[in-house]
N, CA and C of each residue as an Amber inpcrd file, in Angstrom:
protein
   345
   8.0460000  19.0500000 234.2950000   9.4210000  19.5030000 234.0950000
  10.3640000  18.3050000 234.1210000  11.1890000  18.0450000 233.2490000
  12.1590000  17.1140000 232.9970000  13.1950000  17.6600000 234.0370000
  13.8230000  16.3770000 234.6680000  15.3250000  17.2090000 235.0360000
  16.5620000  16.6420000 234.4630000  16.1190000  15.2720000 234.0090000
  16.9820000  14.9600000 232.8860000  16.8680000  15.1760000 231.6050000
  17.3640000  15.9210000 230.7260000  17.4110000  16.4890000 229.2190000
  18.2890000  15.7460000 228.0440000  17.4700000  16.1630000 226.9330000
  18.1980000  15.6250000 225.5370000  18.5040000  14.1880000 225.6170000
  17.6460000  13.1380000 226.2460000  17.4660000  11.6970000 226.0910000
  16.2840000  11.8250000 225.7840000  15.7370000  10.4270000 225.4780000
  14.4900000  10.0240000 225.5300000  14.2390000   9.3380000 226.7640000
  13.0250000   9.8330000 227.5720000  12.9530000   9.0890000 228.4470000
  11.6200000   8.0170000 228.1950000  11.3110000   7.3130000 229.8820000
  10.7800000   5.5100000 228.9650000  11.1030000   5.1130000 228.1690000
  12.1650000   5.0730000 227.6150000  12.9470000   4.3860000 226.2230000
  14.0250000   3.7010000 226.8150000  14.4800000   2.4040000 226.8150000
  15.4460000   1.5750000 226.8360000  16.2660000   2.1640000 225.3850000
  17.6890000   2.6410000 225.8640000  18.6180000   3.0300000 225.1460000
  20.1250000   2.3670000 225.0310000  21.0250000   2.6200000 224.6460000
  22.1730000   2.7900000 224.8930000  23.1760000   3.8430000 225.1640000
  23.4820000   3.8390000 225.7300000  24.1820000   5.4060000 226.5320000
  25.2120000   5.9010000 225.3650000  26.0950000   4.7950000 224.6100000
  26.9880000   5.1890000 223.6970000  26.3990000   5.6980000 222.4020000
  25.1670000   5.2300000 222.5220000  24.5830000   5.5080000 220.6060000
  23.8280000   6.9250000 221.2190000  24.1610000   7.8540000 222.0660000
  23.0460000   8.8290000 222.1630000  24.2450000  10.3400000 222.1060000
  25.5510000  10.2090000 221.9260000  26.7380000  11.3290000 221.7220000
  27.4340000  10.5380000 220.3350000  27.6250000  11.3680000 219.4370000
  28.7080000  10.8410000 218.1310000  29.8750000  11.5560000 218.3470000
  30.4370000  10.8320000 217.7400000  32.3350000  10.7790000 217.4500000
  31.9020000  12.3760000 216.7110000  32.9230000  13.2770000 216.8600000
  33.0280000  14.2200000 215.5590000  34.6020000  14.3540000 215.2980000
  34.8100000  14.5640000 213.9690000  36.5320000  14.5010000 213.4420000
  37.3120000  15.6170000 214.6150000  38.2390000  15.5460000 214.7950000
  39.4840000  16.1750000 215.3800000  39.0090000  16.8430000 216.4190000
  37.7330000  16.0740000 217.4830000  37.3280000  17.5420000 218.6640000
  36.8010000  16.3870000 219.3600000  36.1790000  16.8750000 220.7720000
  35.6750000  15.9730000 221.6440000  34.3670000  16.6390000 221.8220000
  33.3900000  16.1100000 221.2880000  31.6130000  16.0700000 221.5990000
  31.0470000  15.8470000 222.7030000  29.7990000  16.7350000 223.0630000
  29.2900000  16.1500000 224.3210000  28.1650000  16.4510000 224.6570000
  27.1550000  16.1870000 225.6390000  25.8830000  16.3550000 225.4920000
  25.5110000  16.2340000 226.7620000  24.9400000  17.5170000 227.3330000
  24.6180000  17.5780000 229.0420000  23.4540000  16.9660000 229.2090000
  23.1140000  16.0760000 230.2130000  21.6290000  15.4980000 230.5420000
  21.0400000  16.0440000 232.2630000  22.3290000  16.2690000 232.7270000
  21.3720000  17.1370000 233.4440000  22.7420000  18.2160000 234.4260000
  21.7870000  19.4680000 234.4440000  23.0710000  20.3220000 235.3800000
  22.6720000  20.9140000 236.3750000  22.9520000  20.7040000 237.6770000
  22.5000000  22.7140000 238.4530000  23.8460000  22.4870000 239.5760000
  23.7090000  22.9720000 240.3730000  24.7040000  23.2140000 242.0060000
  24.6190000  22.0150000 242.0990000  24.3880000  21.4570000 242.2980000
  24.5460000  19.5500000 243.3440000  25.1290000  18.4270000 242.3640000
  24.8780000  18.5800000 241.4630000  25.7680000  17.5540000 239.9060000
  25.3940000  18.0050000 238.6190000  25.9490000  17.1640000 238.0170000
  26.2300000  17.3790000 236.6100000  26.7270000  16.0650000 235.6930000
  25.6760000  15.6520000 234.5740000  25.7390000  14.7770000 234.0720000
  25.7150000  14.8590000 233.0140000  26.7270000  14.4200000 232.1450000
  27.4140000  15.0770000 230.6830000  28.2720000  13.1220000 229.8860000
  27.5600000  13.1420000 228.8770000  28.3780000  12.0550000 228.0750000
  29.2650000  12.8520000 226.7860000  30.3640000  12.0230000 226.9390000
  31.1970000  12.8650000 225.9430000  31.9900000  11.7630000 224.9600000
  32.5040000  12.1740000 223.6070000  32.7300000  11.2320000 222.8970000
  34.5520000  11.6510000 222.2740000  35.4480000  11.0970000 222.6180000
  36.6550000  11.6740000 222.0690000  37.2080000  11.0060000 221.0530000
  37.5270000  11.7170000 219.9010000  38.1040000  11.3590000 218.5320000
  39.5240000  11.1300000 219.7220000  40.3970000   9.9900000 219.0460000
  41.5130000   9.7130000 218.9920000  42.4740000  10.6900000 219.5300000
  43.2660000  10.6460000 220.3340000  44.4190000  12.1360000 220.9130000
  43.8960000  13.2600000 220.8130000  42.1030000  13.6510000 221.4200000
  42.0430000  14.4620000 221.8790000  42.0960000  14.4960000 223.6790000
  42.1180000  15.3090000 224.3940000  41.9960000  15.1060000 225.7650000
  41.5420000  16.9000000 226.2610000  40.7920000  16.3200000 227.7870000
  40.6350000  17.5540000 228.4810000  42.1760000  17.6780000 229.3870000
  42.5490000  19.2480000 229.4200000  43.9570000  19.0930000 230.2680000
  43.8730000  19.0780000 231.6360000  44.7950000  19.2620000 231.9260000
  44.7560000  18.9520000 233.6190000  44.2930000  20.0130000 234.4760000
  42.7310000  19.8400000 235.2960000  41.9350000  20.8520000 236.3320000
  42.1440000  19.6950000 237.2830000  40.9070000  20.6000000 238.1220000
  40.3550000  20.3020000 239.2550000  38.8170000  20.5900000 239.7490000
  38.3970000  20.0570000 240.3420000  37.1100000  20.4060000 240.5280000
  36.1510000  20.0610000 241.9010000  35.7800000  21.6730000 242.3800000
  35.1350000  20.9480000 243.8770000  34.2610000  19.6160000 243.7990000
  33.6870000  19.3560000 242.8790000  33.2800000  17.6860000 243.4250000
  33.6990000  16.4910000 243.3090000  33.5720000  15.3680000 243.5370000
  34.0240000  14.0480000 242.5760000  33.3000000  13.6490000 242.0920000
  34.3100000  13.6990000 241.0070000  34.1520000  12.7650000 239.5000000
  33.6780000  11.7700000 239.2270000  33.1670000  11.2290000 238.3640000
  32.8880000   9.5710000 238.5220000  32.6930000   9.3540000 236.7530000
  33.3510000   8.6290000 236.5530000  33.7310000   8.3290000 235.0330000
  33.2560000   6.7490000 234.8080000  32.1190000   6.8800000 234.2340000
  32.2830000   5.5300000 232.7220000  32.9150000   5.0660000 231.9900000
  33.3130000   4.4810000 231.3960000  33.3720000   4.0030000 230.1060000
  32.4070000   4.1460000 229.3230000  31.9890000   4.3080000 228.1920000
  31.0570000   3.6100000 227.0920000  31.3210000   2.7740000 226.2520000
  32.7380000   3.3510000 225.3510000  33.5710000   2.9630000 224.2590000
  35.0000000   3.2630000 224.3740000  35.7170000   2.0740000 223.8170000
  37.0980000   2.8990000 223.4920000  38.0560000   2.5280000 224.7540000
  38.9560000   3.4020000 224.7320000  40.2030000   3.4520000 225.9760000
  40.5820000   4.9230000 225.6900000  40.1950000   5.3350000 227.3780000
  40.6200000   5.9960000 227.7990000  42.1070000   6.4140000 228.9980000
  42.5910000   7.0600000 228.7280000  43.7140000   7.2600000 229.7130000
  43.5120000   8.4800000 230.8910000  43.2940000   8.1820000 232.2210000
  42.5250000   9.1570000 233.4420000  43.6140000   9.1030000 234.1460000
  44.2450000  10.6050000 233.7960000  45.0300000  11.2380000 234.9550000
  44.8580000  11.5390000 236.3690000  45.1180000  11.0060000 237.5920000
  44.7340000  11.2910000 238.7890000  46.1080000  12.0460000 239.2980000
  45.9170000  13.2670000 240.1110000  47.0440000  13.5030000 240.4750000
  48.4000000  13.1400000 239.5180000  49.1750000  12.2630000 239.9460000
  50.5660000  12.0530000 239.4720000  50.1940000  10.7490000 239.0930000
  49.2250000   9.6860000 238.7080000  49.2740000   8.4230000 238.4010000
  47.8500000   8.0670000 237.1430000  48.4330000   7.4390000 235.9060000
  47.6150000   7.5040000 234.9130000  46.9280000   5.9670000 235.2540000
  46.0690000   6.0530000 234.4630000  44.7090000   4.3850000 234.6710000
  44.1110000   4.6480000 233.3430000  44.6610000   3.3560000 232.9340000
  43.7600000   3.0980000 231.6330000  42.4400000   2.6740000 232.0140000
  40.7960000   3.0700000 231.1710000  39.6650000   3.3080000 231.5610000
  39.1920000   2.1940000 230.1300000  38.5330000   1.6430000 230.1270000
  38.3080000   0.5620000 229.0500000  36.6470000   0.3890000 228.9440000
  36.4100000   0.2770000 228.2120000  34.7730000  -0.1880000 228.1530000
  34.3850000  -0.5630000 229.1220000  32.8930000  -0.3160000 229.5860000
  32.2740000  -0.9110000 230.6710000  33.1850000  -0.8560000 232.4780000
  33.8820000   0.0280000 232.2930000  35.0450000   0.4760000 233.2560000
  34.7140000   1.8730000 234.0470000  34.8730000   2.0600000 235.2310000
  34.5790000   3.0470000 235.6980000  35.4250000   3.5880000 236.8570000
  35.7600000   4.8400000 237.3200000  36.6200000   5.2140000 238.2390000
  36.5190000   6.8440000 238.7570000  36.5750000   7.0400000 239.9670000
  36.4520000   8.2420000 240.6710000  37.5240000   8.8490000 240.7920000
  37.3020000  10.2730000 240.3930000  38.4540000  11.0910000 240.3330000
  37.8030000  12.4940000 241.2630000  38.9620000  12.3240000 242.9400000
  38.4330000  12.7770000 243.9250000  38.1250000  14.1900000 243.5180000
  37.3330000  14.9500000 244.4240000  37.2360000  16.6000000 244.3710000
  38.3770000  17.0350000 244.5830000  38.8650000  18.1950000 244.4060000
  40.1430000  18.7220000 244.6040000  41.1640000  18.4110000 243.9060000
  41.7170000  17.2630000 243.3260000  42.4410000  16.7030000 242.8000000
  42.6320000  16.5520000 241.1880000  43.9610000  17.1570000 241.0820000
  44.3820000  17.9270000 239.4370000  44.0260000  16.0230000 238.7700000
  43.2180000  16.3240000 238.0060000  42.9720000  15.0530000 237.0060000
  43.1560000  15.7150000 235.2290000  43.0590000  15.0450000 234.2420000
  42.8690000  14.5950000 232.9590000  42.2240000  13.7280000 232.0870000
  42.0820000  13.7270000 231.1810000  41.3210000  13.0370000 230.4880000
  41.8090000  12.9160000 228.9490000  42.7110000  11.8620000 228.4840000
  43.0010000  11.6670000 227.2880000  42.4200000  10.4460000 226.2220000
  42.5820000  10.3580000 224.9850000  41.9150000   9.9060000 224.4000000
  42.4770000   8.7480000 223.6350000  43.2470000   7.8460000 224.3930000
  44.2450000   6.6160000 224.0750000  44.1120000   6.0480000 222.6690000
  42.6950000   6.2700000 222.7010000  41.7950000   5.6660000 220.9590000
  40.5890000   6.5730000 220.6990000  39.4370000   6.1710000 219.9550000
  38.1390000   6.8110000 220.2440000  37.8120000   6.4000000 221.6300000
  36.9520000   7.6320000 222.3510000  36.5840000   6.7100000 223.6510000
  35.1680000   8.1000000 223.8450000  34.4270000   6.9660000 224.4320000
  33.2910000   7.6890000 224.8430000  33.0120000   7.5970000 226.4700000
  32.5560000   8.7120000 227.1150000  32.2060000   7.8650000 228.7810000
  31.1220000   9.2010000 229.2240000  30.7000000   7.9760000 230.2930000
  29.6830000   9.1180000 230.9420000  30.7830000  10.1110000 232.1410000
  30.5360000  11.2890000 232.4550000  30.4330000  11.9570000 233.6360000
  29.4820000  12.4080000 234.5010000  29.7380000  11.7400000 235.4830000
  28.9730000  12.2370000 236.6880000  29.9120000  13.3870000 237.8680000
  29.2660000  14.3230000 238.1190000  29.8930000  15.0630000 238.8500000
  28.9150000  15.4400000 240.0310000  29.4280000  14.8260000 241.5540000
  29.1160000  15.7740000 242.6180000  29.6470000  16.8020000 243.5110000
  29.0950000  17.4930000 243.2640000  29.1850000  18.8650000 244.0230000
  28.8180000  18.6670000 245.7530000  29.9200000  19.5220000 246.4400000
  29.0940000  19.7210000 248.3260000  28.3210000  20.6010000 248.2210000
  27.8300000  20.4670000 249.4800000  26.6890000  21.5860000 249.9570000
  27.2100000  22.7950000 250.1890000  27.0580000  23.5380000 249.9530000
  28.4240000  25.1080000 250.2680000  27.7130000  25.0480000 251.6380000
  28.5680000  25.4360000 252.2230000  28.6620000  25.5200000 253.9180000
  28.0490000  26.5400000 254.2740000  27.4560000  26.4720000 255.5480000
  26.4910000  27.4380000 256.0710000  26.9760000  27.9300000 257.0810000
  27.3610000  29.2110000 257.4060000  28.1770000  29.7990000 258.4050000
  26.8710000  30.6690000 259.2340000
């Protein structure tokens, strides 16, 4: 059983050549999901963006390609190739698309609490 999906694995790759650009939408391709994380590369045409959530885990953003603009709370950070930055749990973030930009997401999830 794989638990990482839709790569090749034993293959030396590049993370950016494995999601394409598509015209006027943002692409993406899950490699792996359940309760504990979630690992998703995504590719954004030019002024697209995800709007502003939140999410019980933190975030953790790549770069691949491009410039990105990462809303935290009330303060924006340009995200640039080979660039990376955590966007806490709980906390209203964004994701816009300054140019083309591609990046990985990593998402962790807590342990739901045991009462």
């Amino acid at each position: 059983m794989a638990y990482i999906k839709n790569i090749e694995h034993s293959t030396v790759l590049t993370l950016a050549d494995q999601v394409d650009y598509q015209p006027g939408q943002i692409a993406s391709k899950t490699l792996a999901q359940n309760k504990h994380h979630s690992l998703t590369l995504f590719a954004f045409e030019k002024d697209e963006e995800i709007s502003t959530h939140a999410s019980d885990g933190d975030a953790f953003i790549t770069a691949l390609d491009g410039v990105g603009k990462i809303t935290i709370g009330e303060k924006d950070y340009l995200l640039h190739k080979g660039e990376s930055i955590v966007m806490p749990a709980r906390v209203p973030h964004a994701v816009y698309a300054a140019e083309r930009f591609k990046m990985m997401l990593v998402v962790i999830f807590p342990e739901p609490l045991k009462i």
